[in-house]
Amino acid sequence: MPRAPTSAPAPYDSTNMNDAETRQPSDRIPRGAIAVVIVGLIASLGIYVLELRTSGSSAEQDWQTVEPVAVPAAMTVGDGGSFALARTSLSALPPNASGDLVFRVAGVVQIDSGKGSPPTSVRCDVTSTTGGDTFIARTISKRAAWPRPSDELQAQEVPELSIAKLSYKGADVQELPIRDVFRRYTDSSSPTLVDWAFSDEATQTWIWTMQKDTGSGTATLGYDVIFRTQERPSATIDCTARVGDSEARIRAEAEQQEWPLVDEATDEESADASNVE
């Protein structure tokens, strides 16, 4: 499968404007409004292109199960800092007619660099341990994983829905919840870079970097990855934080508890049919 490629414009300088220019009212559309329109168009176009590529339709689905994942207690890191995983969950859809299903591992990392202004970074590897033919699902041209690589994470918006290719209930593309876990990729005031690293098709790796520190208080970093499999969903979450010269590591195991997964709608239809005399 193709690998996802892993760029911030120079600040606008108004010091060279003359007085006449500054006095003239502007009838131009604000740049912020233009950006919002462009983002919306790109998102809509993306879904449209995806449907063309799959020669099918898309449908909005809710995860049938959303199960919490137990995580270790918070750890200390740096000088008075802390490191933890929170709001961690495993979500899944029932298998389709071919036995394929998608499941999601999502949550947030909480990191506080503590005293001083030490450079801070976090690496999280989420690996499916289901075995068999399991891999990270696809969207248009990238892995079904969020956030995307970015030099300015604060400017990257969480989509209304995540998208994964899977034939299910007559649609080839599934639009699935993502904002149920987080609505921003970070709440830190500190400039944050995020990148992907690649090892295999069953592992998603994020690397968050803050050149100074986490800003005021604890920074929250959201992540979401969707896998495709025919097996019982399971995964490991392995995260390492580095604050200055100090390092801490947290590891969690996730496994689908409700198994096998059966389509609730199908069960209800079968029950109704059995009651017909």
PDB file of C-alpha atoms in Angstrom:
ATOM      1  CA  MET A   1       0.000   0.000   0.000  1.00  0.00           C
ATOM      2  CA  PRO A   2       1.262   3.550  -0.589  1.00  0.00           C
ATOM      3  CA  ARG A   3       2.802   5.307   2.330  1.00  0.00           C
ATOM      4  CA  ALA A   4       1.409   8.605   3.586  1.00  0.00           C
ATOM      5  CA  PRO A   5       3.642  11.553   2.877  1.00  0.00           C
ATOM      6  CA  THR A   6       4.584  13.449   5.834  1.00  0.00           C
ATOM      7  CA  SER A   7       4.968  22.069   5.741  1.00  0.00           C
ATOM      8  CA  ALA A   8       3.616  27.429   7.847  1.00  0.00           C
ATOM      9  CA  PRO A   9       3.552  30.506   5.703  1.00  0.00           C
ATOM     10  CA  ALA A  10       5.656  33.517   6.594  1.00  0.00           C
ATOM     11  CA  PRO A  11       3.821  35.904   8.905  1.00  0.00           C
ATOM     12  CA  TYR A  12       2.047  38.750   7.180  1.00  0.00           C
ATOM     13  CA  ASP A  13       4.031  41.967   7.572  1.00  0.00           C
ATOM     14  CA  SER A  14       2.012  45.200   7.546  1.00  0.00           C
ATOM     15  CA  THR A  15       4.878  47.531   8.477  1.00  0.00           C
ATOM     16  CA  ASN A  16       5.433  48.543   4.850  1.00  0.00           C
ATOM     17  CA  MET A  17       1.924  49.844   4.289  1.00  0.00           C
ATOM     18  CA  ASN A  18       1.731  53.603   3.841  1.00  0.00           C
ATOM     19  CA  ASP A  19      -0.747  55.861   5.650  1.00  0.00           C
ATOM     20  CA  ALA A  20      -3.068  56.129   2.653  1.00  0.00           C
ATOM     21  CA  GLU A  21      -3.357  52.374   2.505  1.00  0.00           C
ATOM     22  CA  THR A  22      -4.123  52.094   6.181  1.00  0.00           C
ATOM     23  CA  ARG A  23      -6.898  54.697   5.920  1.00  0.00           C
ATOM     24  CA  GLN A  24      -8.691  53.048   3.015  1.00  0.00           C
ATOM     25  CA  PRO A  25     -11.536  50.730   4.045  1.00  0.00           C
ATOM     26  CA  SER A  26     -11.098  47.148   2.896  1.00  0.00           C
ATOM     27  CA  ASP A  27     -13.814  45.452   0.896  1.00  0.00           C
ATOM     28  CA  ARG A  28     -11.935  42.213   0.627  1.00  0.00           C
ATOM     29  CA  ILE A  29     -13.263  39.024   2.205  1.00  0.00           C
ATOM     30  CA  PRO A  30     -11.387  38.300   5.473  1.00  0.00           C
ATOM     31  CA  ARG A  31      -8.699  35.683   5.075  1.00  0.00           C
ATOM     32  CA  GLY A  32     -10.154  33.620   7.921  1.00  0.00           C
ATOM     33  CA  ALA A  33     -13.485  33.345   6.130  1.00  0.00           C
ATOM     34  CA  ILE A  34     -11.761  32.311   2.918  1.00  0.00           C
ATOM     35  CA  ALA A  35      -9.848  29.616   4.812  1.00  0.00           C
ATOM     36  CA  VAL A  36     -13.029  28.221   6.340  1.00  0.00           C
ATOM     37  CA  VAL A  37     -14.693  28.032   2.914  1.00  0.00           C
ATOM     38  CA  ILE A  38     -11.649  26.344   1.379  1.00  0.00           C
ATOM     39  CA  VAL A  39     -11.472  23.765   4.173  1.00  0.00           C
ATOM     40  CA  GLY A  40     -15.153  22.961   3.707  1.00  0.00           C
ATOM     41  CA  LEU A  41     -14.768  22.595  -0.051  1.00  0.00           C
ATOM     42  CA  ILE A  42     -11.744  20.354   0.335  1.00  0.00           C
ATOM     43  CA  ALA A  43     -13.569  18.121   2.813  1.00  0.00           C
ATOM     44  CA  SER A  44     -16.610  17.827   0.538  1.00  0.00           C
ATOM     45  CA  LEU A  45     -14.444  17.183  -2.506  1.00  0.00           C
ATOM     46  CA  GLY A  46     -12.502  14.567  -0.574  1.00  0.00           C
ATOM     47  CA  ILE A  47     -15.619  12.548   0.201  1.00  0.00           C
ATOM     48  CA  TYR A  48     -16.777  12.900  -3.415  1.00  0.00           C
ATOM     49  CA  VAL A  49     -13.440  11.716  -4.816  1.00  0.00           C
ATOM     50  CA  LEU A  50     -13.420   8.810  -2.389  1.00  0.00           C
ATOM     51  CA  GLU A  51     -16.848   7.713  -3.565  1.00  0.00           C
ATOM     52  CA  LEU A  52     -15.680   7.908  -7.189  1.00  0.00           C
ATOM     53  CA  ARG A  53     -12.635   5.810  -6.450  1.00  0.00           C
ATOM     54  CA  THR A  54     -14.674   3.130  -4.711  1.00  0.00           C
ATOM     55  CA  SER A  55     -17.476   3.282  -7.323  1.00  0.00           C
ATOM     56  CA  GLY A  56     -20.003   3.316  -4.519  1.00  0.00           C
ATOM     57  CA  SER A  57     -21.806   5.390  -1.943  1.00  0.00           C
ATOM     58  CA  SER A  58     -21.026   6.508   1.592  1.00  0.00           C
ATOM     59  CA  ALA A  59     -23.158   6.094   4.682  1.00  0.00           C
ATOM     60  CA  GLU A  60     -22.975   7.494   8.204  1.00  0.00           C
ATOM     61  CA  GLN A  61     -22.711   4.810  10.879  1.00  0.00           C
ATOM     62  CA  ASP A  62     -22.487   4.762  14.655  1.00  0.00           C
ATOM     63  CA  TRP A  63     -20.063   2.381  16.335  1.00  0.00           C
ATOM     64  CA  GLN A  64     -22.126  -0.552  17.592  1.00  0.00           C
ATOM     65  CA  THR A  65     -19.873  -0.966  20.614  1.00  0.00           C
ATOM     66  CA  VAL A  66     -17.676   1.541  22.431  1.00  0.00           C
ATOM     67  CA  GLU A  67     -15.708  -0.114  25.224  1.00  0.00           C
ATOM     68  CA  PRO A  68     -13.399   1.679  27.686  1.00  0.00           C
ATOM     69  CA  VAL A  69      -9.783   0.550  27.819  1.00  0.00           C
ATOM     70  CA  ALA A  70      -8.088   0.290  31.208  1.00  0.00           C
ATOM     71  CA  VAL A  71      -4.876   2.333  31.378  1.00  0.00           C
ATOM     72  CA  PRO A  72      -2.134   2.602  34.038  1.00  0.00           C
ATOM     73  CA  ALA A  73      -2.007   5.417  36.547  1.00  0.00           C
ATOM     74  CA  ALA A  74      -0.335   8.714  35.611  1.00  0.00           C
ATOM     75  CA  MET A  75       3.458   8.786  35.799  1.00  0.00           C
ATOM     76  CA  THR A  76       5.869  11.516  36.819  1.00  0.00           C
ATOM     77  CA  VAL A  77       8.269  12.884  34.228  1.00  0.00           C
ATOM     78  CA  GLY A  78      10.733  15.769  34.264  1.00  0.00           C
ATOM     79  CA  ASP A  79      10.818  18.200  37.167  1.00  0.00           C
ATOM     80  CA  GLY A  80       7.285  18.117  38.556  1.00  0.00           C
ATOM     81  CA  GLY A  81       5.725  16.998  35.274  1.00  0.00           C
ATOM     82  CA  SER A  82       3.220  14.230  34.562  1.00  0.00           C
ATOM     83  CA  PHE A  83       2.280  11.811  31.787  1.00  0.00           C
ATOM     84  CA  ALA A  84      -0.957   9.828  31.358  1.00  0.00           C
ATOM     85  CA  LEU A  85      -3.430   8.234  28.960  1.00  0.00           C
ATOM     86  CA  ALA A  86      -7.130   9.118  29.257  1.00  0.00           C
ATOM     87  CA  ARG A  87     -10.511   8.642  27.536  1.00  0.00           C
ATOM     88  CA  THR A  88      -9.106   5.513  25.875  1.00  0.00           C
ATOM     89  CA  SER A  89     -11.581   3.286  24.061  1.00  0.00           C
ATOM     90  CA  LEU A  90     -11.984   0.479  21.536  1.00  0.00           C
ATOM     91  CA  SER A  91     -14.994   0.750  19.191  1.00  0.00           C
ATOM     92  CA  ALA A  92     -16.215  -1.666  16.528  1.00  0.00           C
ATOM     93  CA  LEU A  93     -18.762  -2.426  13.822  1.00  0.00           C
ATOM     94  CA  PRO A  94     -20.103  -5.976  13.244  1.00  0.00           C
ATOM     95  CA  PRO A  95     -18.645  -7.966  10.337  1.00  0.00           C
ATOM     96  CA  ASN A  96     -20.115  -7.483   6.871  1.00  0.00           C
ATOM     97  CA  ALA A  97     -21.238 -10.321   4.596  1.00  0.00           C
ATOM     98  CA  SER A  98     -17.599 -11.090   3.753  1.00  0.00           C
ATOM     99  CA  GLY A  99     -16.580 -11.245   7.411  1.00  0.00           C
ATOM    100  CA  ASP A 100     -14.659  -7.941   7.324  1.00  0.00           C
ATOM    101  CA  LEU A 101     -15.076  -5.373  10.087  1.00  0.00           C
ATOM    102  CA  VAL A 102     -13.484  -2.134  11.212  1.00  0.00           C
ATOM    103  CA  PHE A 103     -12.545  -1.158  14.738  1.00  0.00           C
ATOM    104  CA  ARG A 104     -11.143   2.024  16.248  1.00  0.00           C
ATOM    105  CA  VAL A 105      -8.610   2.704  18.984  1.00  0.00           C
ATOM    106  CA  ALA A 106      -8.810   6.281  20.244  1.00  0.00           C
ATOM    107  CA  GLY A 107      -8.003   8.422  23.260  1.00  0.00           C
ATOM    108  CA  VAL A 108      -5.903  11.304  24.499  1.00  0.00           C
ATOM    109  CA  VAL A 109      -2.407  11.713  25.888  1.00  0.00           C
ATOM    110  CA  GLN A 110      -2.014  14.107  28.814  1.00  0.00           C
ATOM    111  CA  ILE A 111       1.464  15.592  29.227  1.00  0.00           C
ATOM    112  CA  ASP A 112       2.755  18.306  31.559  1.00  0.00           C
ATOM    113  CA  SER A 113       6.415  19.279  31.205  1.00  0.00           C
ATOM    114  CA  GLY A 114       6.577  20.660  34.756  1.00  0.00           C
ATOM    115  CA  LYS A 115       9.053  23.319  35.807  1.00  0.00           C
ATOM    116  CA  GLY A 116      11.259  25.261  33.449  1.00  0.00           C
ATOM    117  CA  SER A 117      10.837  25.140  29.688  1.00  0.00           C
ATOM    118  CA  PRO A 118      12.262  21.767  28.659  1.00  0.00           C
ATOM    119  CA  PRO A 119      11.720  20.508  25.103  1.00  0.00           C
ATOM    120  CA  THR A 120       8.952  17.908  25.208  1.00  0.00           C
ATOM    121  CA  SER A 121       7.979  15.085  22.887  1.00  0.00           C
ATOM    122  CA  VAL A 122       5.579  12.143  22.931  1.00  0.00           C
ATOM    123  CA  ARG A 123       5.579   9.040  20.750  1.00  0.00           C
ATOM    124  CA  CYS A 124       2.581   6.677  20.619  1.00  0.00           C
ATOM    125  CA  ASP A 125       2.497   3.370  18.739  1.00  0.00           C
ATOM    126  CA  VAL A 126      -0.934   1.773  18.356  1.00  0.00           C
ATOM    127  CA  THR A 127      -0.569  -1.765  17.012  1.00  0.00           C
ATOM    128  CA  SER A 128      -3.300  -4.230  16.133  1.00  0.00           C
ATOM    129  CA  THR A 129      -2.647  -7.627  17.749  1.00  0.00           C
ATOM    130  CA  THR A 130      -5.609  -9.430  16.145  1.00  0.00           C
ATOM    131  CA  GLY A 131      -3.445 -11.460  13.793  1.00  0.00           C
ATOM    132  CA  GLY A 132      -4.635 -12.638  10.398  1.00  0.00           C
ATOM    133  CA  ASP A 133      -4.974 -10.197   7.534  1.00  0.00           C
ATOM    134  CA  THR A 134      -5.265  -7.050   9.673  1.00  0.00           C
ATOM    135  CA  PHE A 135      -4.204  -3.598   8.570  1.00  0.00           C
ATOM    136  CA  ILE A 136      -4.974   0.080   9.068  1.00  0.00           C
ATOM    137  CA  ALA A 137      -8.058   1.014   7.053  1.00  0.00           C
ATOM    138  CA  ARG A 138      -7.841   3.560   4.241  1.00  0.00           C
ATOM    139  CA  THR A 139      -9.534   6.883   3.550  1.00  0.00           C
ATOM    140  CA  ILE A 140      -8.938   8.669   0.218  1.00  0.00           C
ATOM    141  CA  SER A 141      -5.187   8.320  -0.134  1.00  0.00           C
ATOM    142  CA  LYS A 142      -4.028   8.032   3.480  1.00  0.00           C
ATOM    143  CA  ARG A 143      -4.365   5.747   6.412  1.00  0.00           C
ATOM    144  CA  ALA A 144      -7.517   6.118   8.485  1.00  0.00           C
ATOM    145  CA  ALA A 145      -5.621   7.834  11.284  1.00  0.00           C
ATOM    146  CA  TRP A 146      -5.893  11.253  12.884  1.00  0.00           C
ATOM    147  CA  PRO A 147      -4.297  13.748  13.416  1.00  0.00           C
ATOM    148  CA  ARG A 148      -2.500  14.037  10.087  1.00  0.00           C
ATOM    149  CA  PRO A 149       1.170  15.117   9.992  1.00  0.00           C
ATOM    150  CA  SER A 150       1.331  18.879  10.584  1.00  0.00           C
ATOM    151  CA  ASP A 151       3.804  21.627  11.469  1.00  0.00           C
ATOM    152  CA  GLU A 152       1.035  23.437  13.347  1.00  0.00           C
ATOM    153  CA  LEU A 153      -1.268  21.023  15.141  1.00  0.00           C
ATOM    154  CA  GLN A 154      -3.398  23.804  16.673  1.00  0.00           C
ATOM    155  CA  ALA A 155      -4.528  24.811  13.152  1.00  0.00           C
ATOM    156  CA  GLN A 156      -5.609  21.294  12.164  1.00  0.00           C
ATOM    157  CA  GLU A 157      -9.347  20.786  12.676  1.00  0.00           C
ATOM    158  CA  VAL A 158     -10.953  17.536  13.745  1.00  0.00           C
ATOM    159  CA  PRO A 159     -13.312  16.391  10.948  1.00  0.00           C
ATOM    160  CA  GLU A 160     -17.024  16.024  11.586  1.00  0.00           C
ATOM    161  CA  LEU A 161     -16.703  12.316  10.813  1.00  0.00           C
ATOM    162  CA  SER A 162     -13.851   9.919  10.161  1.00  0.00           C
ATOM    163  CA  ILE A 163     -13.930   7.933   6.916  1.00  0.00           C
ATOM    164  CA  ALA A 164     -13.001   4.308   6.256  1.00  0.00           C
ATOM    165  CA  LYS A 165     -13.358   2.133   3.170  1.00  0.00           C
ATOM    166  CA  LEU A 166     -15.518  -0.910   3.946  1.00  0.00           C
ATOM    167  CA  SER A 167     -18.539  -2.418   2.181  1.00  0.00           C
ATOM    168  CA  TYR A 168     -21.256  -2.388   4.829  1.00  0.00           C
ATOM    169  CA  LYS A 169     -25.044  -2.154   4.627  1.00  0.00           C
ATOM    170  CA  GLY A 170     -24.982  -1.277   0.923  1.00  0.00           C
ATOM    171  CA  ALA A 171     -22.305   1.438   1.140  1.00  0.00           C
ATOM    172  CA  ASP A 172     -18.630   1.179   0.205  1.00  0.00           C
ATOM    173  CA  VAL A 173     -17.484   4.052   2.433  1.00  0.00           C
ATOM    174  CA  GLN A 174     -18.350   4.378   6.109  1.00  0.00           C
ATOM    175  CA  GLU A 175     -18.502   7.759   7.874  1.00  0.00           C
ATOM    176  CA  LEU A 176     -17.857   7.134  11.560  1.00  0.00           C
ATOM    177  CA  PRO A 177     -17.805   9.236  14.759  1.00  0.00           C
ATOM    178  CA  ILE A 178     -14.569  10.852  15.879  1.00  0.00           C
ATOM    179  CA  ARG A 179     -15.652  13.877  17.926  1.00  0.00           C
ATOM    180  CA  ASP A 180     -17.066  11.635  20.631  1.00  0.00           C
ATOM    181  CA  VAL A 181     -13.489  11.283  21.918  1.00  0.00           C
ATOM    182  CA  PHE A 182     -12.065  14.776  21.317  1.00  0.00           C
ATOM    183  CA  ARG A 183     -13.025  17.984  19.498  1.00  0.00           C
ATOM    184  CA  ARG A 184      -9.503  19.411  19.249  1.00  0.00           C
ATOM    185  CA  TYR A 185      -6.249  17.620  18.568  1.00  0.00           C
ATOM    186  CA  THR A 186      -4.569  19.694  21.268  1.00  0.00           C
ATOM    187  CA  ASP A 187      -5.516  22.325  23.820  1.00  0.00           C
ATOM    188  CA  SER A 188      -1.919  23.415  24.385  1.00  0.00           C
ATOM    189  CA  SER A 189      -0.827  27.015  23.776  1.00  0.00           C
ATOM    190  CA  SER A 190       2.658  25.760  22.947  1.00  0.00           C
ATOM    191  CA  PRO A 191       3.449  25.362  19.215  1.00  0.00           C
ATOM    192  CA  THR A 192       3.108  21.656  18.451  1.00  0.00           C
ATOM    193  CA  LEU A 193       4.349  19.580  15.524  1.00  0.00           C
ATOM    194  CA  VAL A 194       2.984  16.101  14.838  1.00  0.00           C
ATOM    195  CA  ASP A 195       4.426  13.546  12.446  1.00  0.00           C
ATOM    196  CA  TRP A 196       3.908   9.919  11.472  1.00  0.00           C
ATOM    197  CA  ALA A 197       6.485   7.148  11.478  1.00  0.00           C
ATOM    198  CA  PHE A 198       6.019   3.884   9.586  1.00  0.00           C
ATOM    199  CA  SER A 199       6.949   0.337  10.552  1.00  0.00           C
ATOM    200  CA  ASP A 200       4.210  -1.941   9.169  1.00  0.00           C
ATOM    201  CA  GLU A 201       0.583  -1.896   8.027  1.00  0.00           C
ATOM    202  CA  ALA A 202      -0.715  -2.903  11.470  1.00  0.00           C
ATOM    203  CA  THR A 203       0.986  -0.099  13.428  1.00  0.00           C
ATOM    204  CA  GLN A 204       0.150   3.615  13.532  1.00  0.00           C
ATOM    205  CA  THR A 205       2.774   5.900  15.079  1.00  0.00           C
ATOM    206  CA  TRP A 206       2.411   9.553  16.060  1.00  0.00           C
ATOM    207  CA  ILE A 207       5.263  11.757  17.258  1.00  0.00           C
ATOM    208  CA  TRP A 208       4.295  15.060  18.881  1.00  0.00           C
ATOM    209  CA  THR A 209       7.038  17.638  19.421  1.00  0.00           C
ATOM    210  CA  MET A 210       6.986  20.860  21.466  1.00  0.00           C
ATOM    211  CA  GLN A 211      10.281  22.702  21.166  1.00  0.00           C
ATOM    212  CA  LYS A 212       9.924  24.519  24.493  1.00  0.00           C
ATOM    213  CA  ASP A 213       7.382  22.920  26.835  1.00  0.00           C
ATOM    214  CA  THR A 214       3.709  22.027  27.039  1.00  0.00           C
ATOM    215  CA  GLY A 215       2.636  25.596  27.780  1.00  0.00           C
ATOM    216  CA  SER A 216       0.546  26.495  30.792  1.00  0.00           C
ATOM    217  CA  GLY A 217      -0.598  23.357  32.590  1.00  0.00           C
ATOM    218  CA  THR A 218      -1.282  19.976  31.034  1.00  0.00           C
ATOM    219  CA  ALA A 219      -1.440  19.535  27.258  1.00  0.00           C
ATOM    220  CA  THR A 220      -4.017  17.112  25.857  1.00  0.00           C
ATOM    221  CA  LEU A 221      -3.192  15.336  22.578  1.00  0.00           C
ATOM    222  CA  GLY A 222      -5.943  13.376  20.818  1.00  0.00           C
ATOM    223  CA  TYR A 223      -5.464  10.379  18.496  1.00  0.00           C
ATOM    224  CA  ASP A 224      -7.703   8.022  16.496  1.00  0.00           C
ATOM    225  CA  VAL A 225      -6.881   5.064  14.237  1.00  0.00           C
ATOM    226  CA  ILE A 226      -9.201   2.616  12.440  1.00  0.00           C
ATOM    227  CA  PHE A 227      -8.161  -0.953  11.634  1.00  0.00           C
ATOM    228  CA  ARG A 228      -9.705  -3.478   9.260  1.00  0.00           C
ATOM    229  CA  THR A 229      -9.734  -7.165  10.133  1.00  0.00           C
ATOM    230  CA  GLN A 230     -11.671 -10.436  10.188  1.00  0.00           C
ATOM    231  CA  GLU A 231     -10.570 -11.300  13.701  1.00  0.00           C
ATOM    232  CA  ARG A 232     -11.550 -10.307  17.235  1.00  0.00           C
ATOM    233  CA  PRO A 233     -10.347  -6.702  17.652  1.00  0.00           C
ATOM    234  CA  SER A 234      -7.354  -6.181  19.930  1.00  0.00           C
ATOM    235  CA  ALA A 235      -4.452  -3.748  20.095  1.00  0.00           C
ATOM    236  CA  THR A 236      -1.618  -2.404  22.200  1.00  0.00           C
ATOM    237  CA  ILE A 237      -1.075   1.275  22.980  1.00  0.00           C
ATOM    238  CA  ASP A 238       2.574   2.037  23.735  1.00  0.00           C
ATOM    239  CA  CYS A 239       3.452   5.676  24.506  1.00  0.00           C
ATOM    240  CA  THR A 240       6.723   7.270  25.580  1.00  0.00           C
ATOM    241  CA  ALA A 241       7.142  10.853  26.797  1.00  0.00           C
ATOM    242  CA  ARG A 242      10.456  12.685  26.883  1.00  0.00           C
ATOM    243  CA  VAL A 243      10.780  15.915  28.877  1.00  0.00           C
ATOM    244  CA  GLY A 244      14.290  17.328  28.754  1.00  0.00           C
ATOM    245  CA  ASP A 245      16.489  14.376  29.723  1.00  0.00           C
ATOM    246  CA  SER A 246      13.696  12.538  31.552  1.00  0.00           C
ATOM    247  CA  GLU A 247      11.616   9.763  30.005  1.00  0.00           C
ATOM    248  CA  ALA A 248       8.454   7.858  30.975  1.00  0.00           C
ATOM    249  CA  ARG A 249       6.590   5.032  29.244  1.00  0.00           C
ATOM    250  CA  ILE A 250       2.975   3.845  29.474  1.00  0.00           C
ATOM    251  CA  ARG A 251       1.541   0.734  27.847  1.00  0.00           C
ATOM    252  CA  ALA A 252      -2.080  -0.462  27.661  1.00  0.00           C
ATOM    253  CA  GLU A 253      -3.820  -3.501  26.172  1.00  0.00           C
ATOM    254  CA  ALA A 254      -7.196  -3.299  24.422  1.00  0.00           C
ATOM    255  CA  GLU A 255      -9.401  -6.245  23.428  1.00  0.00           C
ATOM    256  CA  GLN A 256     -13.014  -6.387  22.230  1.00  0.00           C
ATOM    257  CA  GLN A 257     -15.060  -7.786  25.131  1.00  0.00           C
ATOM    258  CA  GLU A 258     -18.382  -8.234  23.358  1.00  0.00           C
ATOM    259  CA  TRP A 259     -17.648 -11.033  20.916  1.00  0.00           C
ATOM    260  CA  PRO A 260     -18.792 -12.267  18.489  1.00  0.00           C
ATOM    261  CA  LEU A 261     -20.325  -9.037  17.257  1.00  0.00           C
ATOM    262  CA  VAL A 262     -23.742  -9.455  15.635  1.00  0.00           C
ATOM    263  CA  ASP A 263     -25.582  -6.711  13.785  1.00  0.00           C
ATOM    264  CA  GLU A 264     -28.261  -5.492  16.210  1.00  0.00           C
ATOM    265  CA  ALA A 265     -30.582  -4.446  13.384  1.00  0.00           C
ATOM    266  CA  THR A 266     -30.421  -7.929  11.857  1.00  0.00           C
ATOM    267  CA  ASP A 267     -31.150  -9.498  15.245  1.00  0.00           C
ATOM    268  CA  GLU A 268     -34.197  -7.263  15.712  1.00  0.00           C
ATOM    269  CA  GLU A 269     -35.522  -8.122  12.239  1.00  0.00           C
ATOM    270  CA  SER A 270     -35.070 -11.848  12.936  1.00  0.00           C
ATOM    271  CA  ALA A 271     -36.877 -11.526  16.268  1.00  0.00           C
ATOM    272  CA  ASP A 272     -39.763  -9.704  14.641  1.00  0.00           C
ATOM    273  CA  ALA A 273     -40.026 -12.340  11.925  1.00  0.00           C
ATOM    274  CA  SER A 274     -40.078 -15.171  14.478  1.00  0.00           C
ATOM    275  CA  ASN A 275     -43.100 -13.605  16.182  1.00  0.00           C
ATOM    276  CA  VAL A 276     -45.174 -13.637  13.006  1.00  0.00           C
ATOM    277  CA  GLU A 277     -47.805 -16.390  13.032  1.00  0.00           C
TER     278      GLU A 277
END
